[in-house]
mmCIF file of C-alpha atoms in Angstrom:
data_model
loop_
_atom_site.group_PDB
_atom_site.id
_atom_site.type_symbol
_atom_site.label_atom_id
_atom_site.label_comp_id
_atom_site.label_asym_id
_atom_site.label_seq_id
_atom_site.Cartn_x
_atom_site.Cartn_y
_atom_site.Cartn_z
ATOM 1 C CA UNK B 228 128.435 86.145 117.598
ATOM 2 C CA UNK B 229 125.140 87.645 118.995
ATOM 3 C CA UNK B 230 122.014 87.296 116.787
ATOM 4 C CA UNK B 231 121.555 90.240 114.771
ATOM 5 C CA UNK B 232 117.779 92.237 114.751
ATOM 6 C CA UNK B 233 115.308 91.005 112.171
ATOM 7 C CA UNK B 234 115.236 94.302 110.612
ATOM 8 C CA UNK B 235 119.203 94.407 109.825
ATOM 9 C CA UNK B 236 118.677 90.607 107.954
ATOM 10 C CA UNK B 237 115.609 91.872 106.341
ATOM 11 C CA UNK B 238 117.463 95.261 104.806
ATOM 12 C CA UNK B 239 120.454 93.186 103.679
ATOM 13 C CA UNK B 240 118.549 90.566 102.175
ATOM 14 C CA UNK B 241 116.414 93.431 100.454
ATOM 15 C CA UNK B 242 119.332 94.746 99.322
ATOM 16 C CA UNK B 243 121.510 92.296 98.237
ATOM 17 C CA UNK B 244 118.420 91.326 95.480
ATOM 18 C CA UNK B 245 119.247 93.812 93.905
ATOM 19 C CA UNK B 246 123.056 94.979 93.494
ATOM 20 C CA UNK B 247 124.666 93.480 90.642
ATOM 21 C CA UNK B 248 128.523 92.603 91.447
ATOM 22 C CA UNK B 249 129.949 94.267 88.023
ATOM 23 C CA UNK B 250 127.906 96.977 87.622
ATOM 24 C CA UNK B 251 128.247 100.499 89.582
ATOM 25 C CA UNK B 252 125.016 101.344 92.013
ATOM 26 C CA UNK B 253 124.603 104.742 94.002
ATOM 27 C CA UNK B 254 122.895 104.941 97.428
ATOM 28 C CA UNK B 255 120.752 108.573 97.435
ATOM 29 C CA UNK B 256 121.191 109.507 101.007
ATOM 30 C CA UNK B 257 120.055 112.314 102.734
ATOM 31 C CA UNK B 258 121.443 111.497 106.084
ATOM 32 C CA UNK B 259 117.502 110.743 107.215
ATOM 33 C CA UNK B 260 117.472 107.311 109.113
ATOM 34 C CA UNK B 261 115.810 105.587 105.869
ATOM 35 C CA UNK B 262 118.716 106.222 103.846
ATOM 36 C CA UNK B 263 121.247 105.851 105.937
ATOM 37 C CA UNK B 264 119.861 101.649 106.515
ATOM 38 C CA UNK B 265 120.097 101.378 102.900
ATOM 39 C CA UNK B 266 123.418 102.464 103.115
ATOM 40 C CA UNK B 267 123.959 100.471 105.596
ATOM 41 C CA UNK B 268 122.501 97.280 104.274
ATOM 42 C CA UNK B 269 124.868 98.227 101.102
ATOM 43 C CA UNK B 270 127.850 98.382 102.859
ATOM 44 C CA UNK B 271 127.474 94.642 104.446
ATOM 45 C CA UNK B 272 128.269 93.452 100.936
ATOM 46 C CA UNK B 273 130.323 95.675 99.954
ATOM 47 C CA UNK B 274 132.722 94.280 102.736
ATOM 48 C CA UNK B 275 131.376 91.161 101.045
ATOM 49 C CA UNK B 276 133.261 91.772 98.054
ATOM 50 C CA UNK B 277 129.804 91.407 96.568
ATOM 51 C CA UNK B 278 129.273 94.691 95.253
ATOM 52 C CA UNK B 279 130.084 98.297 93.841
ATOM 53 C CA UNK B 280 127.960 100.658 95.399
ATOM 54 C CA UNK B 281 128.869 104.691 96.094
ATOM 55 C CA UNK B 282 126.940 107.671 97.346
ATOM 56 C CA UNK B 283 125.334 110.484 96.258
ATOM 57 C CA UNK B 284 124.270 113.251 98.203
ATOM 58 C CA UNK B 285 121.789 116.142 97.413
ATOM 59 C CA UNK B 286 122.153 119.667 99.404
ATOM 60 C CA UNK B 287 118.687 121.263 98.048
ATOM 61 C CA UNK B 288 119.720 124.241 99.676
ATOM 62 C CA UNK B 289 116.646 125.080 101.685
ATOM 63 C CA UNK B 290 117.534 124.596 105.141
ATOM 64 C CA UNK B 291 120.217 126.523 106.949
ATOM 65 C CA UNK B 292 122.834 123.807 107.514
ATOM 66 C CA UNK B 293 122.486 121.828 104.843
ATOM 67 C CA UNK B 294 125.656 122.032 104.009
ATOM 68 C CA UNK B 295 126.695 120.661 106.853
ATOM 69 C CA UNK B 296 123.776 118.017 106.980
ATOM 70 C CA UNK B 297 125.245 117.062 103.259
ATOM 71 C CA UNK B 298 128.957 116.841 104.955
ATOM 72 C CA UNK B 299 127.623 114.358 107.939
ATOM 73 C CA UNK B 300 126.003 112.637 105.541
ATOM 74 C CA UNK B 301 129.040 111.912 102.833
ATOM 75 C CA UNK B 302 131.470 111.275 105.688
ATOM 76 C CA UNK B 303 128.971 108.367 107.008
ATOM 77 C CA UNK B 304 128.565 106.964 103.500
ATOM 78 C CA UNK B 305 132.762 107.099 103.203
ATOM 79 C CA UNK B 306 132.922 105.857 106.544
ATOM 80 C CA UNK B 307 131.094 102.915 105.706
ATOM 81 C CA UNK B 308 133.067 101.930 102.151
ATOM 82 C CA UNK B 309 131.182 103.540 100.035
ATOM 83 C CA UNK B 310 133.033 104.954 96.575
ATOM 84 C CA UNK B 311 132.730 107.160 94.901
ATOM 85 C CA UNK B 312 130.790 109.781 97.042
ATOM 86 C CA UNK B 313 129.473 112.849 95.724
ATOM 87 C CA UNK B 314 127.816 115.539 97.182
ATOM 88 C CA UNK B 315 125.575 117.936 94.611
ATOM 89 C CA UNK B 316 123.845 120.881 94.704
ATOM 90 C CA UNK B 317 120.008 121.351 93.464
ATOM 91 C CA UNK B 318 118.901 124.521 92.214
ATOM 92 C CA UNK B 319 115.590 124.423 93.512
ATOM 93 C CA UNK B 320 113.037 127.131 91.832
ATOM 94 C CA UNK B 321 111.232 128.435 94.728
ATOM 95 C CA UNK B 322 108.771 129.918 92.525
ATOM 96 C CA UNK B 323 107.188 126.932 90.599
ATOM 97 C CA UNK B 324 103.432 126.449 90.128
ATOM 98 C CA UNK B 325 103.722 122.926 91.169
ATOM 99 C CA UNK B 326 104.922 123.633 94.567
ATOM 100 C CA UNK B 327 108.197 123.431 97.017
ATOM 101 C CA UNK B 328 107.774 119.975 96.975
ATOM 102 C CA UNK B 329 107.645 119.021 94.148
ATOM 103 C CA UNK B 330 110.320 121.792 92.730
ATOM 104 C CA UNK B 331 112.478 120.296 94.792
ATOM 105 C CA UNK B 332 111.720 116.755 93.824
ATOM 106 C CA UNK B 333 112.767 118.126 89.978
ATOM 107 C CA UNK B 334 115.988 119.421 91.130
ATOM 108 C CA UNK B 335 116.933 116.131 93.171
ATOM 109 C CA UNK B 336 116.382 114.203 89.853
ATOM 110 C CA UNK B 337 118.312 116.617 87.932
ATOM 111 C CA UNK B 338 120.993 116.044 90.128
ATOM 112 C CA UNK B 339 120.757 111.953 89.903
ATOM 113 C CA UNK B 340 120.934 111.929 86.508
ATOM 114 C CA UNK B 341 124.109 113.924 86.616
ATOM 115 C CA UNK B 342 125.519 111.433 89.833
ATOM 116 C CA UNK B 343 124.916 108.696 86.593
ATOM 117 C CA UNK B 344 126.326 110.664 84.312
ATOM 118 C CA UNK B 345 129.422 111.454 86.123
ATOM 119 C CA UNK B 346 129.896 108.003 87.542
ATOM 120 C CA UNK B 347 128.622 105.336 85.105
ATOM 121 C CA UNK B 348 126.536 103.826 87.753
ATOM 122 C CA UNK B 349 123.856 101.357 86.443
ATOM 123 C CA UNK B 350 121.415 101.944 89.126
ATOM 124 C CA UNK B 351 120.226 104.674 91.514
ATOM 125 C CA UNK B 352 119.319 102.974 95.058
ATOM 126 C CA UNK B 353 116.326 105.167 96.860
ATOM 127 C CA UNK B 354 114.938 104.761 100.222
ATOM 128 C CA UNK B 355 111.529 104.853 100.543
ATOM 129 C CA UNK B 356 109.935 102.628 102.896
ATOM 130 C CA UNK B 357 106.303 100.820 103.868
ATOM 131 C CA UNK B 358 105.097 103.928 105.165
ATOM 132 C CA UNK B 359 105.993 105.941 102.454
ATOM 133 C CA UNK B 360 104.030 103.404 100.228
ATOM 134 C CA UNK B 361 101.033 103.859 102.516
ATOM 135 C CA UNK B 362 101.567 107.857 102.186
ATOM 136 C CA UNK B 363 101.619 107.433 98.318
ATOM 137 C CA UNK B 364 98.580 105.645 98.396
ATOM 138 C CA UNK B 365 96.120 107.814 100.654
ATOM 139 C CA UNK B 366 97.594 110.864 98.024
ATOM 140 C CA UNK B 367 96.223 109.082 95.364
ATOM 141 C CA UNK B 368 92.654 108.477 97.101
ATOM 142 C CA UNK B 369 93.080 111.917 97.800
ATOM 143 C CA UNK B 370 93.725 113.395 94.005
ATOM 144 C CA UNK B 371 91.391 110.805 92.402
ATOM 145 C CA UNK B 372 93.737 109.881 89.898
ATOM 146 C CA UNK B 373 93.018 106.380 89.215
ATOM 147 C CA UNK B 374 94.759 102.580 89.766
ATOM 148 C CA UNK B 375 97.374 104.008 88.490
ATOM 149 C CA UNK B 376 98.164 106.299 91.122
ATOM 150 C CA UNK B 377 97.064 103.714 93.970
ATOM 151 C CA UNK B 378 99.716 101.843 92.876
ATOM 152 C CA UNK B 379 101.879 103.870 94.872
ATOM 153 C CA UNK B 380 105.843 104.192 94.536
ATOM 154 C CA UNK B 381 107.269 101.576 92.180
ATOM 155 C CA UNK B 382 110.227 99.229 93.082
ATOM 156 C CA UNK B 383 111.679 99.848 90.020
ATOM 157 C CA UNK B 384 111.475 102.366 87.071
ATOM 158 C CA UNK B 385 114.106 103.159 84.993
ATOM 159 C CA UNK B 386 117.637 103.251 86.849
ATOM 160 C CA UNK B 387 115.941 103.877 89.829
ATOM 161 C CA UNK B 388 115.743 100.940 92.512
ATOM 162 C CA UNK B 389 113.911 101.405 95.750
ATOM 163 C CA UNK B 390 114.481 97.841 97.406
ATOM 164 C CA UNK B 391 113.240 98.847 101.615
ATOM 165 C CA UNK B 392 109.904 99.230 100.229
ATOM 166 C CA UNK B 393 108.917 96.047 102.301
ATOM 167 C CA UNK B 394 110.077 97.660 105.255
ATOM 168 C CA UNK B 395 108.831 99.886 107.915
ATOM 169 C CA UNK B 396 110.522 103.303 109.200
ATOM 170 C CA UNK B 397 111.049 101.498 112.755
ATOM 171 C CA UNK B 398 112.627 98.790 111.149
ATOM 172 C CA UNK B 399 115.008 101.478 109.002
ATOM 173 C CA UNK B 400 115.615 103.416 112.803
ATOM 174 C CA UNK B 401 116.685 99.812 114.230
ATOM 175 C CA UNK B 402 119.482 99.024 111.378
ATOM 176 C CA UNK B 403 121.097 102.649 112.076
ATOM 177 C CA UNK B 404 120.512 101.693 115.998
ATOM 178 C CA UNK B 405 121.927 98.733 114.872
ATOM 179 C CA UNK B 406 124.807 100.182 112.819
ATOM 180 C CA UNK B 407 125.892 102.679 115.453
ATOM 181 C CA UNK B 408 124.784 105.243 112.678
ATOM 182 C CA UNK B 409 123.048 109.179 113.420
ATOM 183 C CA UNK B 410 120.057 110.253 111.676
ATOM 184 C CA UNK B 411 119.020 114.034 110.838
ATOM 185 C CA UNK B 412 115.215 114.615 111.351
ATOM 186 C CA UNK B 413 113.838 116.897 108.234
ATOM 187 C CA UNK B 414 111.838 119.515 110.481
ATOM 188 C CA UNK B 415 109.575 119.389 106.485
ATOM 189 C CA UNK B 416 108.556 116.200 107.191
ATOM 190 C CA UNK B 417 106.417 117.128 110.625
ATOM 191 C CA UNK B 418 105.491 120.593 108.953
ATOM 192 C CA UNK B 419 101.836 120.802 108.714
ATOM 193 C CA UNK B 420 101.682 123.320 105.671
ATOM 194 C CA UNK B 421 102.759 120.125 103.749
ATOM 195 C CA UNK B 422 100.182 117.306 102.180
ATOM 196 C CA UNK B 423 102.310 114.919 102.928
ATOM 197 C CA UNK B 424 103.311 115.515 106.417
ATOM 198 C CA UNK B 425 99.917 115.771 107.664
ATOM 199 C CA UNK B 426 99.266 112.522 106.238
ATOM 200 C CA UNK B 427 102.220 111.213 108.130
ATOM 201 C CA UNK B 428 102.013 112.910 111.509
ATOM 202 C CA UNK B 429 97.839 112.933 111.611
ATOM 203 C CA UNK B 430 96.038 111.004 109.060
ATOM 204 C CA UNK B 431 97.647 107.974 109.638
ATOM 205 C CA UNK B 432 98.359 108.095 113.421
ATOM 206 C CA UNK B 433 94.278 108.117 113.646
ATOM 207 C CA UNK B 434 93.456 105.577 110.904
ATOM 208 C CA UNK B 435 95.927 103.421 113.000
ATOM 209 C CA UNK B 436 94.173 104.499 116.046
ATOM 210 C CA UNK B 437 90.219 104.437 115.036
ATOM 211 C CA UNK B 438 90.020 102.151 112.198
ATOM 212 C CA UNK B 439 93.086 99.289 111.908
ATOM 213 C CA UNK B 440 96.220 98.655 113.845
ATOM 214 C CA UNK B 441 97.856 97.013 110.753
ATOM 215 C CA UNK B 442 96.734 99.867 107.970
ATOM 216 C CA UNK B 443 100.382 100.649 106.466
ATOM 217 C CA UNK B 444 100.643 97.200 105.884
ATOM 218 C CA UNK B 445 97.146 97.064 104.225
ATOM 219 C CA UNK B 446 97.609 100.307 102.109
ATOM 220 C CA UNK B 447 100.857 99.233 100.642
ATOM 221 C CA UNK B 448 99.231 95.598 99.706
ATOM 222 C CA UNK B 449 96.237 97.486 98.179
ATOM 223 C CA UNK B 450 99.382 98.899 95.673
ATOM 224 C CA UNK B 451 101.303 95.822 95.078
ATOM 225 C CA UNK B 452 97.682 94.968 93.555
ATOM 226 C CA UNK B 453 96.693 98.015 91.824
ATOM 227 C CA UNK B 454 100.390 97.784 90.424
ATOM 228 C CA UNK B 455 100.014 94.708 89.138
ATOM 229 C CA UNK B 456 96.558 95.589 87.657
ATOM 230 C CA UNK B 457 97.535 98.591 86.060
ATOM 231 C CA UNK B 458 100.472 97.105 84.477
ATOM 232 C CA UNK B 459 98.018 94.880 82.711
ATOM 233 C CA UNK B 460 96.056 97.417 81.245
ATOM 234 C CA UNK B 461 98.338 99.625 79.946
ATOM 235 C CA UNK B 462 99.916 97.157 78.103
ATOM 236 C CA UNK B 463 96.405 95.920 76.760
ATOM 237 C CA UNK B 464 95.697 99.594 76.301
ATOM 238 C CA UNK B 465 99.559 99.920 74.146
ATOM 239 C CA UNK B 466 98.561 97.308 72.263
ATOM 240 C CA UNK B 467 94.675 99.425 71.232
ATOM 241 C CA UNK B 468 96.644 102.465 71.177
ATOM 242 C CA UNK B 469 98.663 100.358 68.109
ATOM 243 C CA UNK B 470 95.403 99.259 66.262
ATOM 244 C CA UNK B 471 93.776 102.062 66.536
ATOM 245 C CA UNK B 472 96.468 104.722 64.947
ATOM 246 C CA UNK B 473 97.308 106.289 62.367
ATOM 247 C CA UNK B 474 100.168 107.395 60.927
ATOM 248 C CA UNK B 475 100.723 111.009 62.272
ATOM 249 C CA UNK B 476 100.956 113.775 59.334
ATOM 250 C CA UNK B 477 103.620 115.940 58.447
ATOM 251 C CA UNK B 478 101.987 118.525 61.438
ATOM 252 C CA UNK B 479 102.579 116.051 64.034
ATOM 253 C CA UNK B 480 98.647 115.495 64.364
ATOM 254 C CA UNK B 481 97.676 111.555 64.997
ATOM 255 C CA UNK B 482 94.588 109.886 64.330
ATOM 256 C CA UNK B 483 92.525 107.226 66.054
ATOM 257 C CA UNK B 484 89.130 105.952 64.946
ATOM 258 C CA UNK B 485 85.963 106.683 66.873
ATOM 259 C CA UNK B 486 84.141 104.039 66.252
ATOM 260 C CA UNK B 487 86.782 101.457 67.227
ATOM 261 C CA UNK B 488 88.259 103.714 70.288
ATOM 262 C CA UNK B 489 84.094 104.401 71.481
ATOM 263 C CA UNK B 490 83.797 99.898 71.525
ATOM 264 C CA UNK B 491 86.691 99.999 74.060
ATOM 265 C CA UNK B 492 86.247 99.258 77.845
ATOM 266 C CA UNK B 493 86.435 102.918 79.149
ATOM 267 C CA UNK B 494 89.697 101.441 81.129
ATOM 268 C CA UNK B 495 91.356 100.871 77.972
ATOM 269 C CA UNK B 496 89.930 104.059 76.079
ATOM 270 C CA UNK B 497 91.514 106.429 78.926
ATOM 271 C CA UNK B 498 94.284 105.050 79.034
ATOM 272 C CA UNK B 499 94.599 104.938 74.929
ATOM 273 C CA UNK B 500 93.628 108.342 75.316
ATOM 274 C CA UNK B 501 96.735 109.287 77.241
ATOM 275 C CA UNK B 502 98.634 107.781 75.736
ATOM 276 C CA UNK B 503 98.011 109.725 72.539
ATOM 277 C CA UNK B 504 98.391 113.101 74.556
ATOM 278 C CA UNK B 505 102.028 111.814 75.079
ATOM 279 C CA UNK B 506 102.915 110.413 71.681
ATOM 280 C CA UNK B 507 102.689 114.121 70.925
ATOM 281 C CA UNK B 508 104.347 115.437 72.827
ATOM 282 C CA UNK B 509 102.057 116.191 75.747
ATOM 283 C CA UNK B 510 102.030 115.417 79.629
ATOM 284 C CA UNK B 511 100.276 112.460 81.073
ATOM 285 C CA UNK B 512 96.800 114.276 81.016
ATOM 286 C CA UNK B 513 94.575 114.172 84.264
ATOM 287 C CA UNK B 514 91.114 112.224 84.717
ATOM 288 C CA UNK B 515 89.167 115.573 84.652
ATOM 289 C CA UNK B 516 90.768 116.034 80.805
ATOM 290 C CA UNK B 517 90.656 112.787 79.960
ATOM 291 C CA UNK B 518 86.888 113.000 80.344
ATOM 292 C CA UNK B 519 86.528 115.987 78.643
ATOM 293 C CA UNK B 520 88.186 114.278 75.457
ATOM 294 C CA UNK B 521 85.981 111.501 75.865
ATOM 295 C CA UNK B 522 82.948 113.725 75.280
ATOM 296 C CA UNK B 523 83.979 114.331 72.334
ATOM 297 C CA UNK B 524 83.490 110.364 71.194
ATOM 298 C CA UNK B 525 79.331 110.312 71.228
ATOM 299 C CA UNK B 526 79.402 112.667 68.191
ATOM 300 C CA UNK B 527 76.884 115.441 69.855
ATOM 301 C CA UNK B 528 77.977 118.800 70.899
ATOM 302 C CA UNK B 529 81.375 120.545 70.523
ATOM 303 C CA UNK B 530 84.005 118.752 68.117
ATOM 304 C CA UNK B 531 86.439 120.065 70.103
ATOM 305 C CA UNK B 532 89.042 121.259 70.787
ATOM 306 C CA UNK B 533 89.520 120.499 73.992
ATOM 307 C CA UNK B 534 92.949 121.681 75.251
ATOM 308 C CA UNK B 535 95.115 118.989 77.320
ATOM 309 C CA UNK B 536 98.448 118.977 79.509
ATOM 310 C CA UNK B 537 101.701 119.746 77.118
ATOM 311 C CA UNK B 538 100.027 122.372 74.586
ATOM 312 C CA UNK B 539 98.227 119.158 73.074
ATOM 313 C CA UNK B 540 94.724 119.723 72.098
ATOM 314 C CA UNK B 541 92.130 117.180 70.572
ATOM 315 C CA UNK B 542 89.141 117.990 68.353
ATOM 316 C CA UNK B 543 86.424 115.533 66.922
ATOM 317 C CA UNK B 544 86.684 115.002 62.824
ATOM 318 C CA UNK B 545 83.417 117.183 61.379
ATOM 319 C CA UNK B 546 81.297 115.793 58.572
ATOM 320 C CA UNK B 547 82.650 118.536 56.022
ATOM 321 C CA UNK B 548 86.500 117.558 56.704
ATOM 322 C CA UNK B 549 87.960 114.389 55.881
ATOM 323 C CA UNK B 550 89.013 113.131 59.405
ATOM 324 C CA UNK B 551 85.314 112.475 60.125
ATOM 325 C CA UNK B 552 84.878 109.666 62.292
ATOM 326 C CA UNK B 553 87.947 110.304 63.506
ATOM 327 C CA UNK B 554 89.819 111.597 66.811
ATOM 328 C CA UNK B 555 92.713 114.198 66.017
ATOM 329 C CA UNK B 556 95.092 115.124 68.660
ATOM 330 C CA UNK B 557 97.959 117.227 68.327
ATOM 331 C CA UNK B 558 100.085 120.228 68.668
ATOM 332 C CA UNK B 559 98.117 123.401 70.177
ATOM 333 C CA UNK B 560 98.009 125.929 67.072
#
């Protein structure tokens, strides 16, 4: 038998680490050339009699043919083995603050969770790659959002499984090569307009160019690291965030001590900081209000409030009150 290319052993392999023979696992394919290798490299051991993996397949609705770019793509994934295949619909709302992008991101999650819901599958297999690591990562220089954000696109969180993150988009266009397989091209992803795609098709091609051949590789190794160290932290900064509360009150309004939160290392106080904001019911708060609750702390100026993500607000405890010396975050009132 002629050798096979590096890139189809090195997808399978990638794979195979992480399909579990009894339990259900759904490929998320958009019929882009990424996807379609991690169908691919799913469907090797499926013939295997290794696995259980079926498809699902988004239509967001925003490009003239996608339904027919949704049909190519199911009839590939049934081609291959795959079962069950299903093809859903996002309802993407064109008018969110956040953006088309990320709008539609919502909407594709929406419509995994129903693909799990429907199916029983364990797992939801995605297919980002090396290079979208090292696109995650310049985002986050670019927002200033911390090591948490450096750390880029995680291999795992929650049902979701993105095992081709050790791979490159070349090495994804060789397995369909490979495979005999046809990719579509999302016109989006060269559309300058977007953050992301300039990143891809400009800010990269020159950092390659003027400053390091090998600087995809070195981006996504900077987040296997900052993974790894923020992982640490937040779970020293669970285990301050446990110390340091109190019980919340029948309002929904928690309590941490100044004193003791002020004689943390400022990466543990942000982080114990946020993770207040989201014990009541808030968003994960950005740097910018992170500092402005930690202004608060040094006991001069405003007490607050100081309004966060999630209609949470926090406010410093005044002398004349009896949460003095004392943070207070909760519900916006």
């Amino acid at each position: 038998m002629p050798k096979l290319p590096e890139a189809v052993n090195r997808a399978r392999a990638a794979v195979g680490g992480v399909l579990e023979a009894e339990k259900l696992a759904l490929i998320a394919c958009s019929g882009g050339a990424d996807s379609l290798a991690l169908v691919a490299a799913a469907a090797h051991h499926v013939r295997r009699g290794q696995a259980r993996v079926g498809g699902v397949v988004v239509d967001h609705q925003l490009h003239p043919d996608s339904a027919e770019i949704t049909a190519k793509a199911a009839a590939q994934l049934r081609d291959l083995g795959l079962d069950p295949v299903l093809t859903l619909a996002a309802d993407v709302d064109p008018s969110s603050p956040d953006g088309p992008e990320a709008a539609a991101r919502s909407a594709r999650y929406r419509a995994f969770g129903q693909a799990l819901a429907e199916t029983g599958a364990a797992h939801i297999l995605l297919a980002h790659t090396r290079d979208d690591q090292a696109e995650q990562v310049l985002l986050g220089l670019a927002r200033g959002s911390g090591t948490r954000s450096l750390a880029g696109i995680p291999a795992r969180r929650g049902p979701f499984l993105r095992p081709l993150l050790g791979l490159s988009r070349k090495e994804t266009e060789a397995v369909c090569t490979h495979e005999g397989l046809s990719w579509w091209e999302d016109p989006a992803n060269a559309d300058p307009k977007y953050l992301r795609s300039r990143i891809r098709t400009e800010i990269l091609p020159t950092l390659e160019q003027r400053l390091s051949g090998s600087i995809r590789e070195s981006l996504a190794r900077t987040a296997q690291i900052a993974a790894e160290d923020a992982a640490y932290l937040e779970a020293q900064a669970k285990e301050a965030f446990a110390r340091l509360l109190e019980d919340p009150d029948e309002q929904g309004d928690l309590r941490l001590d100044l004193e003791r939160l002020v004689a943390e290392s400022p990466a543990i106080r942000r982080r114990v900081i946020a993770l207040a904001v989201v014990a009541v019911g808030g968003s994960n708060p950005s740097s910018e209000r992170i500092a402005a609750v930690e202004q608060l702390l040094v006991r001069q100026g405003s007490a607050g409030p100081v309004e966060l993500e999630g209609h949470v607000r926090a406010e410093r405890g005044t002398r004349d009150t009896s949460d003095y010396g004392k943070l207070v975050l909760g519900p916006r009132r």
